[in-house]
Short mmCIF file of C-alpha atoms in Angstrom, two decimals:
data_model
loop_
_atom_site.label_atom_id
_atom_site.label_comp_id
_atom_site.label_asym_id
_atom_site.label_seq_id
_atom_site.Cartn_x
_atom_site.Cartn_y
_atom_site.Cartn_z
CA UNK A 1 -8.88 36.78 -22.85
CA UNK A 2 -6.54 34.41 -24.64
CA UNK A 3 -3.71 36.37 -23.00
CA UNK A 4 -5.15 35.48 -19.59
CA UNK A 5 -5.36 31.78 -20.54
CA UNK A 6 -1.78 31.85 -21.78
CA UNK A 7 -0.70 33.46 -18.51
CA UNK A 8 -2.61 30.84 -16.52
CA UNK A 9 -1.01 28.03 -18.52
CA UNK A 10 2.37 29.62 -17.92
CA UNK A 11 1.91 29.91 -14.14
CA UNK A 12 0.64 26.30 -13.89
CA UNK A 13 3.52 24.93 -15.95
CA UNK A 14 6.16 27.07 -14.19
CA UNK A 15 4.95 25.80 -10.78
CA UNK A 16 4.49 22.21 -11.91
CA UNK A 17 4.81 20.53 -8.51
CA UNK A 18 2.38 22.98 -6.86
CA UNK A 19 -0.09 22.40 -9.71
CA UNK A 20 0.22 18.67 -9.01
CA UNK A 21 -0.47 19.16 -5.28
CA UNK A 22 -3.57 21.20 -6.08
CA UNK A 23 -4.73 18.77 -8.76
CA UNK A 24 -4.29 15.63 -6.64
CA UNK A 25 -5.89 17.45 -3.70
CA UNK A 26 -9.01 18.10 -5.76
CA UNK A 27 -9.04 14.44 -6.89
CA UNK A 28 -8.77 13.28 -3.24
CA UNK A 29 -11.52 15.67 -2.21
CA UNK A 30 -13.89 14.48 -4.96
CA UNK A 31 -13.05 10.86 -4.04
CA UNK A 32 -13.85 11.42 -0.37
CA UNK A 33 -17.21 12.94 -1.36
CA UNK A 34 -17.97 10.04 -3.75
CA UNK A 35 -17.01 7.56 -1.03
CA UNK A 36 -19.32 9.19 1.49
CA UNK A 37 -22.37 9.95 -0.62
CA UNK A 38 -22.28 7.41 -3.45
CA UNK A 39 -21.01 4.28 -1.63
CA UNK A 40 -22.00 5.32 1.94
CA UNK A 41 -18.40 4.82 3.05
CA UNK A 42 -18.25 1.23 1.88
CA UNK A 43 -15.49 1.90 -0.65
CA UNK A 44 -12.61 3.85 0.92
CA UNK A 45 -11.97 7.33 -0.54
CA UNK A 46 -8.33 6.48 -1.23
CA UNK A 47 -9.30 3.49 -3.38
CA UNK A 48 -11.65 5.68 -5.43
CA UNK A 49 -8.88 8.29 -5.78
CA UNK A 50 -6.45 5.68 -7.10
CA UNK A 51 -9.04 4.41 -9.58
CA UNK A 52 -9.63 8.02 -10.72
CA UNK A 53 -5.84 8.39 -11.02
CA UNK A 54 -5.61 5.33 -13.25
CA UNK A 55 -8.59 6.55 -15.30
CA UNK A 56 -6.93 9.97 -15.73
CA UNK A 57 -3.70 8.23 -16.76
CA UNK A 58 -5.73 6.41 -19.41
CA UNK A 59 -7.23 9.71 -20.60
CA UNK A 60 -3.82 11.38 -20.57
CA UNK A 61 -2.30 8.50 -22.52
CA UNK A 62 -5.02 8.58 -25.16
CA UNK A 63 -4.88 12.38 -25.42
CA UNK A 64 -1.11 12.77 -25.62
CA UNK A 65 -0.17 9.41 -27.14
CA UNK A 66 2.65 9.19 -24.60
CA UNK A 67 3.64 6.52 -22.10
CA UNK A 68 3.53 8.52 -18.86
CA UNK A 69 -0.19 9.00 -18.42
CA UNK A 70 -1.31 12.40 -17.18
CA UNK A 71 2.24 13.78 -16.78
CA UNK A 72 2.67 13.83 -20.58
CA UNK A 73 0.32 16.82 -20.60
CA UNK A 74 2.72 19.80 -20.20
CA UNK A 75 0.58 21.63 -17.62
CA UNK A 76 0.42 18.52 -15.44
CA UNK A 77 4.06 17.47 -15.70
CA UNK A 78 4.34 18.02 -11.92
CA UNK A 79 2.28 14.85 -11.41
CA UNK A 80 5.39 13.07 -12.70
CA UNK A 81 7.51 14.63 -9.95
CA UNK A 82 4.93 14.06 -7.22
CA UNK A 83 4.32 10.43 -8.22
CA UNK A 84 7.94 9.78 -9.19
CA UNK A 85 10.32 7.36 -7.49
CA UNK A 86 11.90 9.91 -5.14
CA UNK A 87 8.82 11.21 -3.34
CA UNK A 88 7.11 7.81 -3.54
CA UNK A 89 9.90 6.06 -1.64
CA UNK A 90 10.18 9.01 0.76
CA UNK A 91 6.49 8.83 1.70
CA UNK A 92 6.41 5.04 1.98
CA UNK A 93 9.39 5.03 4.36
CA UNK A 94 7.64 7.73 6.44
CA UNK A 95 4.68 5.42 7.14
CA UNK A 96 7.02 3.10 9.08
CA UNK A 97 7.03 5.78 11.79
CA UNK A 98 3.48 4.76 12.74
CA UNK A 99 4.42 1.15 13.54
CA UNK A 100 4.11 0.48 17.27
CA UNK A 101 6.71 -2.18 18.03
CA UNK A 102 5.33 -3.11 21.49
CA UNK A 103 1.81 -3.65 20.19
CA UNK A 104 3.20 -5.39 17.14
CA UNK A 105 4.88 -7.95 19.39
CA UNK A 106 1.49 -8.67 20.96
CA UNK A 107 0.23 -9.69 17.53
CA UNK A 108 2.47 -12.67 18.13
CA UNK A 109 3.47 -15.63 16.05
CA UNK A 110 0.09 -16.11 14.41
CA UNK A 111 0.12 -12.56 13.03
CA UNK A 112 3.64 -13.12 11.68
CA UNK A 113 2.60 -16.42 10.10
CA UNK A 114 -0.35 -14.71 8.43
CA UNK A 115 1.97 -11.93 7.26
CA UNK A 116 4.39 -14.35 5.60
CA UNK A 117 1.54 -16.38 4.11
CA UNK A 118 -0.14 -13.15 2.97
CA UNK A 119 2.99 -12.21 1.02
CA UNK A 120 3.74 -15.61 -0.51
CA UNK A 121 0.19 -16.68 -1.40
CA UNK A 122 -0.86 -13.61 -3.46
CA UNK A 123 2.56 -13.54 -5.11
CA UNK A 124 2.26 -17.16 -6.29
CA UNK A 125 -1.34 -16.68 -7.45
CA UNK A 126 -0.46 -13.43 -9.28
CA UNK A 127 2.63 -14.90 -10.92
CA UNK A 128 0.75 -18.05 -11.99
CA UNK A 129 -2.05 -15.98 -13.54
CA UNK A 130 0.55 -13.85 -15.35
CA UNK A 131 2.16 -17.08 -16.60
CA UNK A 132 -1.22 -18.38 -17.75
CA UNK A 133 -1.71 -15.12 -19.68
CA UNK A 134 1.52 -15.63 -21.58
CA UNK A 135 4.19 -13.79 -19.60
CA UNK A 136 7.45 -15.73 -19.49
CA UNK A 137 10.19 -13.31 -18.36
CA UNK A 138 11.13 -13.29 -14.68
CA UNK A 139 10.86 -9.48 -14.30
CA UNK A 140 7.26 -9.28 -15.57
CA UNK A 141 6.16 -12.37 -13.60
CA UNK A 142 7.71 -10.99 -10.40
CA UNK A 143 6.24 -7.51 -10.90
CA UNK A 144 2.71 -8.79 -11.53
CA UNK A 145 2.99 -11.28 -8.64
CA UNK A 146 4.14 -8.42 -6.41
CA UNK A 147 1.17 -6.32 -7.55
CA UNK A 148 -1.11 -9.06 -6.24
CA UNK A 149 0.54 -8.53 -2.81
CA UNK A 150 -0.30 -4.79 -2.72
CA UNK A 151 -0.45 -1.94 -5.21
CA UNK A 152 2.66 -0.47 -3.55
CA UNK A 153 4.78 -3.62 -3.59
CA UNK A 154 4.04 -4.04 -7.31
CA UNK A 155 5.45 -0.74 -8.60
CA UNK A 156 8.29 -0.69 -6.04
CA UNK A 157 9.32 -4.13 -7.25
CA UNK A 158 8.82 -3.25 -10.89
CA UNK A 159 10.87 -0.05 -10.53
CA UNK A 160 13.66 -1.95 -8.76
CA UNK A 161 13.78 -4.64 -11.45
CA UNK A 162 13.30 -2.31 -14.41
CA UNK A 163 9.94 -3.66 -15.57
CA UNK A 164 8.18 -2.01 -18.51
CA UNK A 165 5.63 0.70 -17.74
CA UNK A 166 2.81 -1.44 -19.16
CA UNK A 167 3.65 -4.28 -16.77
CA UNK A 168 3.89 -1.75 -13.91
CA UNK A 169 0.41 -0.47 -14.76
CA UNK A 170 -0.94 -4.05 -14.80
CA UNK A 171 0.74 -4.69 -11.48
CA UNK A 172 -0.76 -1.58 -9.86
CA UNK A 173 -4.17 -2.31 -11.37
CA UNK A 174 -4.08 -5.84 -9.92
CA UNK A 175 -3.26 -4.48 -6.45
CA UNK A 176 -5.91 -1.76 -6.64
CA UNK A 177 -8.56 -4.19 -7.85
CA UNK A 178 -7.59 -6.52 -5.00
CA UNK A 179 -7.95 -3.67 -2.47
CA UNK A 180 -11.37 -2.77 -3.86
CA UNK A 181 -12.48 -6.42 -3.69
CA UNK A 182 -11.31 -6.63 -0.05
CA UNK A 183 -13.20 -3.43 0.85
CA UNK A 184 -16.43 -4.56 -0.78
CA UNK A 185 -16.19 -8.30 -0.03
CA UNK A 186 -15.12 -8.35 3.61
CA UNK A 187 -18.48 -7.53 5.24
CA UNK A 188 -20.11 -10.32 3.21
CA UNK A 189 -17.62 -13.08 4.08
CA UNK A 190 -16.87 -11.90 7.65
CA UNK A 191 -19.14 -14.46 9.31
CA UNK A 192 -18.00 -17.37 7.16
CA UNK A 193 -14.29 -16.76 7.85
CA UNK A 194 -14.79 -16.11 11.59
CA UNK A 195 -13.91 -12.42 11.53
CA UNK A 196 -15.28 -11.47 14.97
CA UNK A 197 -12.28 -11.33 17.31
CA UNK A 198 -8.97 -9.43 17.59
CA UNK A 199 -6.84 -12.44 16.69
CA UNK A 200 -8.68 -13.22 13.44
CA UNK A 201 -8.58 -9.49 12.61
CA UNK A 202 -4.77 -9.59 12.97
CA UNK A 203 -4.61 -12.69 10.79
CA UNK A 204 -6.88 -10.96 8.29
CA UNK A 205 -4.67 -7.84 8.23
CA UNK A 206 -1.56 -9.93 7.64
CA UNK A 207 -3.12 -12.00 4.88
CA UNK A 208 -5.03 -9.37 2.92
CA UNK A 209 -2.27 -6.80 3.12
CA UNK A 210 -3.46 -3.55 1.56
CA UNK A 211 -3.90 -1.09 4.45
CA UNK A 212 -6.70 0.77 2.69
CA UNK A 213 -8.46 -2.51 1.82
CA UNK A 214 -8.09 -3.93 5.32
CA UNK A 215 -9.06 -0.78 7.22
CA UNK A 216 -12.05 -0.07 4.99
CA UNK A 217 -13.14 -3.73 4.88
CA UNK A 218 -12.94 -4.09 8.66
CA UNK A 219 -14.62 -0.72 9.23
CA UNK A 220 -17.54 -1.93 7.14
CA UNK A 221 -17.64 -5.17 9.17
CA UNK A 222 -17.00 -4.06 12.77
CA UNK A 223 -15.24 -0.79 13.61
CA UNK A 224 -13.68 -2.29 16.78
CA UNK A 225 -11.60 -4.69 14.66
CA UNK A 226 -9.88 -1.95 12.61
CA UNK A 227 -6.77 -1.29 14.79
CA UNK A 228 -5.98 -5.01 15.07
CA UNK A 229 -6.15 -5.52 11.33
CA UNK A 230 -4.21 -2.35 10.54
CA UNK A 231 -1.48 -3.38 12.98
CA UNK A 232 -0.41 -6.39 10.93
CA UNK A 233 -1.33 -4.82 7.58
CA UNK A 234 1.16 -1.98 8.15
CA UNK A 235 3.99 -4.51 8.02
CA UNK A 236 2.71 -6.02 4.81
CA UNK A 237 4.00 -3.45 2.33
CA UNK A 238 7.43 -3.24 4.00
CA UNK A 239 7.83 -7.00 3.99
CA UNK A 240 6.66 -7.22 0.39
CA UNK A 241 9.03 -4.42 -0.72
CA UNK A 242 11.86 -6.28 0.98
CA UNK A 243 11.29 -9.81 -0.33
CA UNK A 244 9.53 -9.35 -3.71
CA UNK A 245 12.42 -7.68 -5.61
CA UNK A 246 14.99 -9.89 -3.86
CA UNK A 247 14.07 -13.41 -2.68
CA UNK A 248 10.96 -13.81 -4.84
CA UNK A 249 12.67 -12.44 -7.94
CA UNK A 250 15.63 -14.77 -7.49
CA UNK A 251 13.19 -17.67 -6.99
CA UNK A 252 11.20 -16.82 -10.12
CA UNK A 253 14.42 -16.35 -12.12
CA UNK A 254 15.72 -19.72 -10.94
CA UNK A 255 12.48 -21.42 -12.08
CA UNK A 256 12.19 -19.56 -15.39
CA UNK A 257 15.88 -19.92 -16.20
CA UNK B 1 12.50 21.33 14.67
CA UNK B 2 10.40 20.03 11.81
CA UNK B 3 13.43 19.86 9.54
CA UNK B 4 15.06 17.29 11.85
CA UNK B 5 12.19 14.90 11.15
CA UNK B 6 12.37 15.52 7.40
CA UNK B 7 16.17 15.16 7.50
CA UNK B 8 15.97 11.94 9.54
CA UNK B 9 13.52 10.54 7.01
CA UNK B 10 15.75 11.62 4.11
CA UNK B 11 18.85 10.10 5.72
CA UNK B 12 17.06 6.78 6.37
CA UNK B 13 15.69 6.74 2.79
CA UNK B 14 19.13 7.52 1.31
CA UNK B 15 20.96 4.94 3.44
CA UNK B 16 18.25 2.37 2.65
CA UNK B 17 18.58 3.12 -1.06
CA UNK B 18 22.36 2.86 -0.86
CA UNK B 19 22.26 -0.46 1.03
CA UNK B 20 19.60 -1.73 -1.40
CA UNK B 21 21.84 -0.91 -4.35
CA UNK B 22 24.79 -2.51 -2.58
CA UNK B 23 22.77 -5.66 -1.85
CA UNK B 24 21.64 -5.74 -5.48
CA UNK B 25 25.22 -5.50 -6.72
CA UNK B 26 26.24 -8.19 -4.26
CA UNK B 27 23.44 -10.51 -5.43
CA UNK B 28 24.21 -9.66 -9.04
CA UNK B 29 20.67 -8.48 -9.86
CA UNK B 30 21.64 -4.98 -11.11
CA UNK B 31 18.74 -3.53 -9.13
CA UNK B 32 17.84 -1.97 -5.82
CA UNK B 33 17.04 -4.88 -3.51
CA UNK B 34 14.69 -4.01 -0.63
CA UNK B 35 16.00 -0.46 -0.25
CA UNK B 36 12.61 0.87 0.87
CA UNK B 37 12.17 -1.97 3.38
CA UNK B 38 15.65 -1.42 4.82
CA UNK B 39 14.95 2.32 5.10
CA UNK B 40 11.69 1.56 6.97
CA UNK B 41 13.55 -0.63 9.47
CA UNK B 42 16.18 2.10 9.93
CA UNK B 43 13.44 4.63 10.63
CA UNK B 44 11.72 2.33 13.17
CA UNK B 45 15.10 1.77 14.87
CA UNK B 46 15.82 5.52 14.85
CA UNK B 47 12.43 6.25 16.38
CA UNK B 48 12.93 3.69 19.18
CA UNK B 49 16.42 5.05 19.86
CA UNK B 50 15.20 8.67 19.99
CA UNK B 51 12.24 7.74 22.20
CA UNK B 52 14.49 5.92 24.65
CA UNK B 53 16.72 8.99 24.92
CA UNK B 54 13.68 11.25 25.26
CA UNK B 55 14.70 13.09 22.10
CA UNK B 56 11.57 12.35 20.08
CA UNK B 57 10.35 15.95 19.75
CA UNK B 58 7.07 17.16 18.28
CA UNK B 59 9.09 18.66 15.43
CA UNK B 60 10.65 15.33 14.50
CA UNK B 61 7.25 13.64 14.62
CA UNK B 62 5.54 16.30 12.49
CA UNK B 63 8.39 16.30 9.95
CA UNK B 64 8.03 12.56 9.35
CA UNK B 65 4.27 12.47 9.94
CA UNK B 66 3.57 14.96 7.15
CA UNK B 67 5.23 12.75 4.56
CA UNK B 68 3.53 9.65 5.94
CA UNK B 69 0.19 11.41 5.51
CA UNK B 70 1.13 12.36 1.92
CA UNK B 71 1.56 8.70 1.03
CA UNK B 72 -1.92 8.08 -0.41
CA UNK B 73 -1.94 11.32 -2.52
CA UNK B 74 1.52 10.44 -3.84
CA UNK B 75 0.29 6.96 -4.75
CA UNK B 76 -2.64 8.61 -6.55
CA UNK B 77 -0.17 10.78 -8.51
CA UNK B 78 1.88 7.65 -9.22
CA UNK B 79 -1.22 5.88 -10.55
CA UNK B 80 -1.89 8.89 -12.80
CA UNK B 81 1.59 8.45 -14.35
CA UNK B 82 1.18 4.87 -15.43
CA UNK B 83 0.85 3.55 -18.93
CA UNK B 84 -2.77 2.50 -18.39
CA UNK B 85 -3.54 2.51 -22.11
CA UNK B 86 -1.11 -0.38 -22.56
CA UNK B 87 -2.47 -2.18 -19.47
CA UNK B 88 -6.08 -1.93 -20.65
CA UNK B 89 -5.11 -3.43 -23.99
CA UNK B 90 -3.81 -6.51 -22.18
CA UNK B 91 -7.31 -7.44 -21.02
CA UNK B 92 -8.78 -9.60 -18.26
CA UNK B 93 -5.58 -10.74 -16.56
CA UNK B 94 -5.91 -8.08 -13.83
CA UNK B 95 -9.45 -9.15 -12.95
CA UNK B 96 -8.58 -12.86 -12.85
CA UNK B 97 -5.42 -12.32 -10.76
CA UNK B 98 -7.17 -10.06 -8.23
CA UNK B 99 -10.22 -12.30 -7.77
CA UNK B 100 -8.16 -15.49 -7.34
CA UNK B 101 -5.82 -13.73 -4.88
CA UNK B 102 -8.64 -12.42 -2.70
CA UNK B 103 -10.45 -15.78 -2.69
CA UNK B 104 -7.24 -17.61 -1.72
CA UNK B 105 -6.56 -15.13 1.12
CA UNK B 106 -10.12 -15.23 2.48
CA UNK B 107 -9.85 -19.04 2.51
CA UNK B 108 -6.53 -18.86 4.37
CA UNK B 109 -8.05 -16.56 7.04
CA UNK B 110 -10.86 -19.07 7.55
CA UNK B 111 -8.41 -21.99 7.67
CA UNK B 112 -6.13 -20.37 10.27
CA UNK B 113 -9.21 -19.51 12.35
CA UNK B 114 -10.41 -23.15 12.27
CA UNK B 115 -6.96 -24.56 13.07
CA UNK B 116 -6.27 -22.34 16.10
CA UNK B 117 -7.99 -22.56 19.48
CA UNK B 118 -11.19 -20.68 20.25
CA UNK B 119 -10.79 -17.07 21.33
CA UNK B 120 -12.96 -14.33 22.83
CA UNK B 121 -15.04 -12.52 20.24
CA UNK B 122 -15.25 -8.72 20.20
CA UNK B 123 -18.80 -8.94 21.63
CA UNK B 124 -17.64 -11.18 24.50
CA UNK B 125 -14.71 -8.86 25.30
CA UNK B 126 -17.02 -5.87 25.39
CA UNK B 127 -19.60 -7.74 27.49
CA UNK B 128 -16.88 -8.73 29.98
CA UNK B 129 -15.53 -5.18 30.15
CA UNK B 130 -19.03 -3.79 30.67
CA UNK B 131 -19.71 -6.35 33.42
CA UNK B 132 -16.41 -5.47 35.15
CA UNK B 133 -17.25 -1.78 34.93
CA UNK B 134 -20.75 -2.35 36.36
CA UNK B 135 -19.28 -4.41 39.22
CA UNK B 136 -16.69 -1.71 39.89
CA UNK B 137 -19.44 0.91 39.94
CA UNK B 138 -21.52 -1.14 42.41
CA UNK B 139 -18.62 -1.79 44.81
#
C-alpha cells in the first residue's frame, strides 16, 4: 500500500506541470460550482478560484514554512511553473487577441477618459493607503498602487520592479478584494451611479478595470450591459501594465526621492 | 496550423519582453518597462495585419485563443504561489485600500454620467428596436 502511495507521489512529482493543470482545474471546477450554488452566480467563479488560490498559498506557506505558497510542497511544484512569470505573461498577451479595434473606437473619447482615470485614480488611492500604512520605498508603493488598479497589473508591476513577495501578495490581495467588491457592490449602486445605458457601462468598464469584476458586476445588474463594459475593461490591464512599472514608478520615485 | 498561433504569440511576447528590457535600460530603471503591454499591442497589430491579408486562419486563432482562455487558471496558480502568510501578517491595509478604491471609482462613474449629456438607456434602446421591428412586420 505504501508502495502505491510512493509511486503516486513519484508520478505526480515527475509530471509536475501536468499535476498543476489537474490541480488548478479541480480548483476552478469547485469554484464554478460554489459560484453557481452558494452565491447564485453573484460572485464570479474566477474570483472565488483566486481567493481559494490565495488561501491555499497561505496553507502551503504555513505547512512548508517557505515563501512560495503551495509550490513549496514538492508534489505541487508545478504550480510554480504554471503560475510563474513565463506562462503568466504569455497568457496575458494572448488576451489582447480578443480586443476588437473597430468596436473599441466606437467607445470613443469618453471611454478612453474613463480608462485613463480608472488607472490613475486607483493607483493614487492604493499608493496613499500604502503610505499611510508605513511603506516608504518607491517599489512597494508602486506595486501596491498597481494592485489597486487590477490584480494582474499589481504582480506584473511588482515582478518588473523586483518587489518582495510579501508586497506582491498584498498587491494581488488588494486587486482581488477590489474585484470581489465590484462584483458584489455593482448591482446595489447601479441606480445611483446611472448604470443603465451603453455609454455609462463603457465608462464603468474603464474605471473599475478588473474584467472579472466588471463582467460579473454588470451581469448581476443587467446582462445587456456586459459587452460594453468588457470592451473598455479589456484595455485596462494592458494600459496598467504599460504605465504602472514605467511612468507611475518614475513619478513615485521622483516624489519619494 | 495551431503552432503558427502559438509561435506568433511567443514571438510577440519575446519581442515585447526584449523591448521592455531595452526601455528599462534606457530609462535607467533596471527593470522590464511595459514589456507585456508592448507585446499586447504587437499582437493586436499582427492580428489586424493578418486579417487584412486574409491570412488569419482558424489554426492561428485557436493557437492564441487557447492561451487566452488559460489566463484565469494561470492567475489562480500565480495566486497560489504568493507569500500570503507574510501578507496576512501585515493586516488591514488590503481591505482599506480596496474599499477606498472602489468607492472612488463608483463616484467617478456617477460624476462622468452627470457631466455628460443624456443618453438612451438600455430599456429605451430595446423599446425602440422592438417598435421598429413591429412596424417592419406590419408593413
